[in-house]
Amino acid sequence: MARAENKETASPTAKLVADVAKNARMRKKLTQEQLGKEIGFSAAAVSAMETCAQPASDEMLVGLERVLGDGMGVFEQARLYMRMEAYPPQFKSHAPLEQAAPSLNLYSIHVVHGLFQTEDYARALIGGGYPPLSEQRVEQLVEARVLRKALFDRDPLPMIELILEESALTRVIGSAAIMKAQMRQLAEYARRRNVTLHVLALDCGKFGEYAGDRGGMTLVETPQHDRLVYLEPQDESLLISDPGKVSTYAQRYAKIRSQAMGPRESLDLIEQLAGVEE
């Protein structure tokens, strides 16, 4: 939502986009209403962008590049910087690694992993968190999270494996309808050739072994084929590169995977929760 106080807290990229867009619009002798029609937004939305009352969304930046970019790619490049500025502080160092990784191995405990969340699930989760966030900040974080999904269709395709605790599938975030849509999307991702999804059952520890007791983790392969571990406990972040420690985490991850359901069994459970009929 556009607010006057947003002008004081706007990021450097938002201010630069506002100045460049306004100058380019005036150079082309377009009114705010005319520009809005060209890019699919109202004159009020263009005004809010130019005054930094509401930073340009990713969709608006695409339109600005098409209409005002003149082939220079300024607004296209701004999409990356705006996205980086929107991420929580603890995630900013990991975001570029995630987007460039040839492979990711993910273990998520309490909620569906951010890469796999629907927009409504992400909004309910972020909006219901603590400390409470402003409506604008919630929407900014939701958009940034949803845009991460471009990774699934990147060329070359990354290999992504997710181990998800069964409790994350049954913990209702937002509403029952939101959860059903989330389960359907999980099922769609699980059917992709570059995605493998395992569910770790609630009763996996009944025989005395439960390797996932120390929390979630992300194993990242870099473009140089180095291995890193990313942890995010309680709004903090830790990136581990020490080979010995990475090896320990990788072995623990492998043990967790061995205790989880197979991909077919996991998909059957998710489809059952989604209400998908055979």
PDB file of N, CA and C in Angstrom, residues 17-51 54 56 59-70 75:
ATOM      1  N   VAL A  17      15.188   4.045  -9.496  1.00  0.00           N
ATOM      2  CA  VAL A  17      14.154   3.676 -10.466  1.00  0.00           C
ATOM      3  C   VAL A  17      13.166   4.822 -10.636  1.00  0.00           C
ATOM      4  N   ALA A  18      12.758   5.437  -9.526  1.00  0.00           N
ATOM      5  CA  ALA A  18      11.804   6.546  -9.579  1.00  0.00           C
ATOM      6  C   ALA A  18      12.351   7.709 -10.402  1.00  0.00           C
ATOM      7  N   ASP A  19      13.603   8.083 -10.154  1.00  0.00           N
ATOM      8  CA  ASP A  19      14.202   9.217 -10.871  1.00  0.00           C
ATOM      9  C   ASP A  19      14.372   8.911 -12.357  1.00  0.00           C
ATOM     10  N   VAL A  20      14.902   7.725 -12.667  1.00  0.00           N
ATOM     11  CA  VAL A  20      15.142   7.356 -14.068  1.00  0.00           C
ATOM     12  C   VAL A  20      13.817   7.251 -14.820  1.00  0.00           C
ATOM     13  N   ALA A  21      12.817   6.618 -14.184  1.00  0.00           N
ATOM     14  CA  ALA A  21      11.522   6.448 -14.839  1.00  0.00           C
ATOM     15  C   ALA A  21      10.850   7.798 -15.099  1.00  0.00           C
ATOM     16  N   LYS A  22      10.904   8.681 -14.118  1.00  0.00           N
ATOM     17  CA  LYS A  22      10.260   9.991 -14.296  1.00  0.00           C
ATOM     18  C   LYS A  22      10.943  10.785 -15.404  1.00  0.00           C
ATOM     19  N   ASN A  23      12.270  10.785 -15.412  1.00  0.00           N
ATOM     20  CA  ASN A  23      13.009  11.529 -16.445  1.00  0.00           C
ATOM     21  C   ASN A  23      12.742  10.952 -17.838  1.00  0.00           C
ATOM     22  N   ALA A  24      12.710   9.613 -17.918  1.00  0.00           N
ATOM     23  CA  ALA A  24      12.459   8.968 -19.212  1.00  0.00           C
ATOM     24  C   ALA A  24      11.031   9.237 -19.679  1.00  0.00           C
ATOM     25  N   ARG A  25      10.077   9.228 -18.753  1.00  0.00           N
ATOM     26  CA  ARG A  25       8.683   9.511 -19.118  1.00  0.00           C
ATOM     27  C   ARG A  25       8.540  10.924 -19.657  1.00  0.00           C
ATOM     28  N   MET A  26       9.166  11.871 -18.975  1.00  0.00           N
ATOM     29  CA  MET A  26       9.056  13.269 -19.396  1.00  0.00           C
ATOM     30  C   MET A  26       9.772  13.492 -20.726  1.00  0.00           C
ATOM     31  N   ARG A  27      10.880  12.785 -20.926  1.00  0.00           N
ATOM     32  CA  ARG A  27      11.610  12.915 -22.185  1.00  0.00           C
ATOM     33  C   ARG A  27      10.774  12.416 -23.360  1.00  0.00           C
ATOM     34  N   LYS A  28       9.968  11.391 -23.083  1.00  0.00           N
ATOM     35  CA  LYS A  28       9.099  10.849 -24.129  1.00  0.00           C
ATOM     36  C   LYS A  28       7.757  11.583 -24.190  1.00  0.00           C
ATOM     37  N   LYS A  29       7.614  12.626 -23.343  1.00  0.00           N
ATOM     38  CA  LYS A  29       6.397  13.450 -23.321  1.00  0.00           C
ATOM     39  C   LYS A  29       5.138  12.624 -23.036  1.00  0.00           C
ATOM     40  N   LEU A  30       5.261  11.722 -22.071  1.00  0.00           N
ATOM     41  CA  LEU A  30       4.133  10.907 -21.634  1.00  0.00           C
ATOM     42  C   LEU A  30       3.624  11.413 -20.292  1.00  0.00           C
ATOM     43  N   THR A  31       2.312  11.469 -20.132  1.00  0.00           N
ATOM     44  CA  THR A  31       1.751  11.764 -18.821  1.00  0.00           C
ATOM     45  C   THR A  31       1.801  10.478 -17.983  1.00  0.00           C
ATOM     46  N   GLN A  32       1.567  10.631 -16.690  1.00  0.00           N
ATOM     47  CA  GLN A  32       1.527   9.448 -15.833  1.00  0.00           C
ATOM     48  C   GLN A  32       0.400   8.513 -16.254  1.00  0.00           C
ATOM     49  N   GLU A  33      -0.714   9.073 -16.665  1.00  0.00           N
ATOM     50  CA  GLU A  33      -1.834   8.250 -17.121  1.00  0.00           C
ATOM     51  C   GLU A  33      -1.478   7.492 -18.396  1.00  0.00           C
ATOM     52  N   GLN A  34      -0.807   8.180 -19.342  1.00  0.00           N
ATOM     53  CA  GLN A  34      -0.424   7.528 -20.597  1.00  0.00           C
ATOM     54  C   GLN A  34       0.576   6.397 -20.346  1.00  0.00           C
ATOM     55  N   LEU A  35       1.560   6.671 -19.482  1.00  0.00           N
ATOM     56  CA  LEU A  35       2.532   5.622 -19.169  1.00  0.00           C
ATOM     57  C   LEU A  35       1.838   4.451 -18.483  1.00  0.00           C
ATOM     58  N   GLY A  36       0.934   4.772 -17.566  1.00  0.00           N
ATOM     59  CA  GLY A  36       0.208   3.716 -16.871  1.00  0.00           C
ATOM     60  C   GLY A  36      -0.531   2.804 -17.834  1.00  0.00           C
ATOM     61  N   LYS A  37      -1.196   3.360 -18.833  1.00  0.00           N
ATOM     62  CA  LYS A  37      -1.913   2.551 -19.819  1.00  0.00           C
ATOM     63  C   LYS A  37      -0.959   1.662 -20.608  1.00  0.00           C
ATOM     64  N   GLU A  38       0.222   2.203 -20.899  1.00  0.00           N
ATOM     65  CA  GLU A  38       1.217   1.435 -21.673  1.00  0.00           C
ATOM     66  C   GLU A  38       1.735   0.223 -20.893  1.00  0.00           C
ATOM     67  N   ILE A  39       1.858   0.355 -19.588  1.00  0.00           N
ATOM     68  CA  ILE A  39       2.458  -0.723 -18.785  1.00  0.00           C
ATOM     69  C   ILE A  39       1.429  -1.478 -17.946  1.00  0.00           C
ATOM     70  N   GLY A  40       0.139  -1.108 -18.064  1.00  0.00           N
ATOM     71  CA  GLY A  40      -0.900  -1.842 -17.366  1.00  0.00           C
ATOM     72  C   GLY A  40      -1.118  -1.447 -15.925  1.00  0.00           C
ATOM     73  N   PHE A  41      -0.813  -0.183 -15.593  1.00  0.00           N
ATOM     74  CA  PHE A  41      -1.017   0.314 -14.236  1.00  0.00           C
ATOM     75  C   PHE A  41      -1.778   1.634 -14.278  1.00  0.00           C
ATOM     76  N   SER A  42      -2.339   2.023 -13.137  1.00  0.00           N
ATOM     77  CA  SER A  42      -3.063   3.287 -13.068  1.00  0.00           C
ATOM     78  C   SER A  42      -2.095   4.459 -12.972  1.00  0.00           C
ATOM     79  N   ALA A  43      -2.605   5.656 -13.248  1.00  0.00           N
ATOM     80  CA  ALA A  43      -1.798   6.860 -13.093  1.00  0.00           C
ATOM     81  C   ALA A  43      -1.368   7.025 -11.642  1.00  0.00           C
ATOM     82  N   ALA A  44      -2.245   6.644 -10.710  1.00  0.00           N
ATOM     83  CA  ALA A  44      -1.912   6.733  -9.284  1.00  0.00           C
ATOM     84  C   ALA A  44      -0.746   5.820  -8.935  1.00  0.00           C
ATOM     85  N   ALA A  45      -0.701   4.632  -9.554  1.00  0.00           N
ATOM     86  CA  ALA A  45       0.392   3.699  -9.288  1.00  0.00           C
ATOM     87  C   ALA A  45       1.710   4.253  -9.830  1.00  0.00           C
ATOM     88  N   VAL A  46       1.658   4.874 -11.016  1.00  0.00           N
ATOM     89  CA  VAL A  46       2.862   5.484 -11.584  1.00  0.00           C
ATOM     90  C   VAL A  46       3.335   6.630 -10.690  1.00  0.00           C
ATOM     91  N   SER A  47       2.402   7.445 -10.223  1.00  0.00           N
ATOM     92  CA  SER A  47       2.749   8.546  -9.326  1.00  0.00           C
ATOM     93  C   SER A  47       3.367   8.037  -8.041  1.00  0.00           C
ATOM     94  N   ALA A  48       2.797   6.978  -7.486  1.00  0.00           N
ATOM     95  CA  ALA A  48       3.331   6.404  -6.250  1.00  0.00           C
ATOM     96  C   ALA A  48       4.747   5.883  -6.452  1.00  0.00           C
ATOM     97  N   MET A  49       5.005   5.287  -7.622  1.00  0.00           N
ATOM     98  CA  MET A  49       6.356   4.804  -7.933  1.00  0.00           C
ATOM     99  C   MET A  49       7.327   5.965  -8.049  1.00  0.00           C
ATOM    100  N   GLU A  50       6.922   7.027  -8.725  1.00  0.00           N
ATOM    101  CA  GLU A  50       7.817   8.165  -8.964  1.00  0.00           C
ATOM    102  C   GLU A  50       8.114   8.950  -7.690  1.00  0.00           C
ATOM    103  N   THR A  51       7.224   8.892  -6.729  1.00  0.00           N
ATOM    104  CA  THR A  51       7.450   9.601  -5.459  1.00  0.00           C
ATOM    105  C   THR A  51       7.975   8.669  -4.374  1.00  0.00           C
ATOM    106  N   GLN A  54       5.277   4.026  -3.177  1.00  0.00           N
ATOM    107  CA  GLN A  54       5.143   2.588  -3.376  1.00  0.00           C
ATOM    108  C   GLN A  54       6.193   2.146  -4.386  1.00  0.00           C
ATOM    109  N   ALA A  56       8.375   0.272  -7.182  1.00  0.00           N
ATOM    110  CA  ALA A  56       7.941  -0.474  -8.365  1.00  0.00           C
ATOM    111  C   ALA A  56       7.960  -1.967  -8.095  1.00  0.00           C
ATOM    112  N   GLU A  59       6.523  -6.691 -11.733  1.00  0.00           N
ATOM    113  CA  GLU A  59       5.701  -6.571 -12.946  1.00  0.00           C
ATOM    114  C   GLU A  59       5.808  -5.173 -13.547  1.00  0.00           C
ATOM    115  N   MET A  60       5.820  -4.150 -12.694  1.00  0.00           N
ATOM    116  CA  MET A  60       5.938  -2.787 -13.193  1.00  0.00           C
ATOM    117  C   MET A  60       7.294  -2.561 -13.834  1.00  0.00           C
ATOM    118  N   LEU A  61       8.349  -3.108 -13.254  1.00  0.00           N
ATOM    119  CA  LEU A  61       9.692  -2.948 -13.811  1.00  0.00           C
ATOM    120  C   LEU A  61       9.787  -3.558 -15.203  1.00  0.00           C
ATOM    121  N   VAL A  62       9.109  -4.687 -15.404  1.00  0.00           N
ATOM    122  CA  VAL A  62       9.081  -5.309 -16.736  1.00  0.00           C
ATOM    123  C   VAL A  62       8.440  -4.352 -17.738  1.00  0.00           C
ATOM    124  N   GLY A  63       7.329  -3.722 -17.332  1.00  0.00           N
ATOM    125  CA  GLY A  63       6.661  -2.766 -18.209  1.00  0.00           C
ATOM    126  C   GLY A  63       7.487  -1.527 -18.469  1.00  0.00           C
ATOM    127  N   LEU A  64       8.163  -1.030 -17.430  1.00  0.00           N
ATOM    128  CA  LEU A  64       9.009   0.151 -17.590  1.00  0.00           C
ATOM    129  C   LEU A  64      10.168  -0.123 -18.541  1.00  0.00           C
ATOM    130  N   GLU A  65      10.724  -1.319 -18.455  1.00  0.00           N
ATOM    131  CA  GLU A  65      11.815  -1.679 -19.363  1.00  0.00           C
ATOM    132  C   GLU A  65      11.320  -1.691 -20.804  1.00  0.00           C
ATOM    133  N   ARG A  66      10.136  -2.221 -21.008  1.00  0.00           N
ATOM    134  CA  ARG A  66       9.580  -2.317 -22.361  1.00  0.00           C
ATOM    135  C   ARG A  66       9.274  -0.945 -22.959  1.00  0.00           C
ATOM    136  N   VAL A  67       8.719  -0.047 -22.142  1.00  0.00           N
ATOM    137  CA  VAL A  67       8.257   1.236 -22.661  1.00  0.00           C
ATOM    138  C   VAL A  67       9.311   2.333 -22.569  1.00  0.00           C
ATOM    139  N   LEU A  68      10.100   2.327 -21.498  1.00  0.00           N
ATOM    140  CA  LEU A  68      11.047   3.416 -21.270  1.00  0.00           C
ATOM    141  C   LEU A  68      12.514   2.998 -21.331  1.00  0.00           C
ATOM    142  N   GLY A  69      12.771   1.704 -21.437  1.00  0.00           N
ATOM    143  CA  GLY A  69      14.146   1.215 -21.301  1.00  0.00           C
ATOM    144  C   GLY A  69      15.094   1.573 -22.421  1.00  0.00           C
ATOM    145  N   ASP A  70      14.553   1.747 -23.634  1.00  0.00           N
ATOM    146  CA  ASP A  70      15.383   2.088 -24.803  1.00  0.00           C
ATOM    147  C   ASP A  70      16.555   1.120 -24.996  1.00  0.00           C
ATOM    148  N   PHE A  75      16.000  -0.965 -16.168  1.00  0.00           N
ATOM    149  CA  PHE A  75      14.914  -1.455 -15.331  1.00  0.00           C
ATOM    150  C   PHE A  75      14.988  -2.967 -15.162  1.00  0.00           C
TER     151      PHE A  75
END
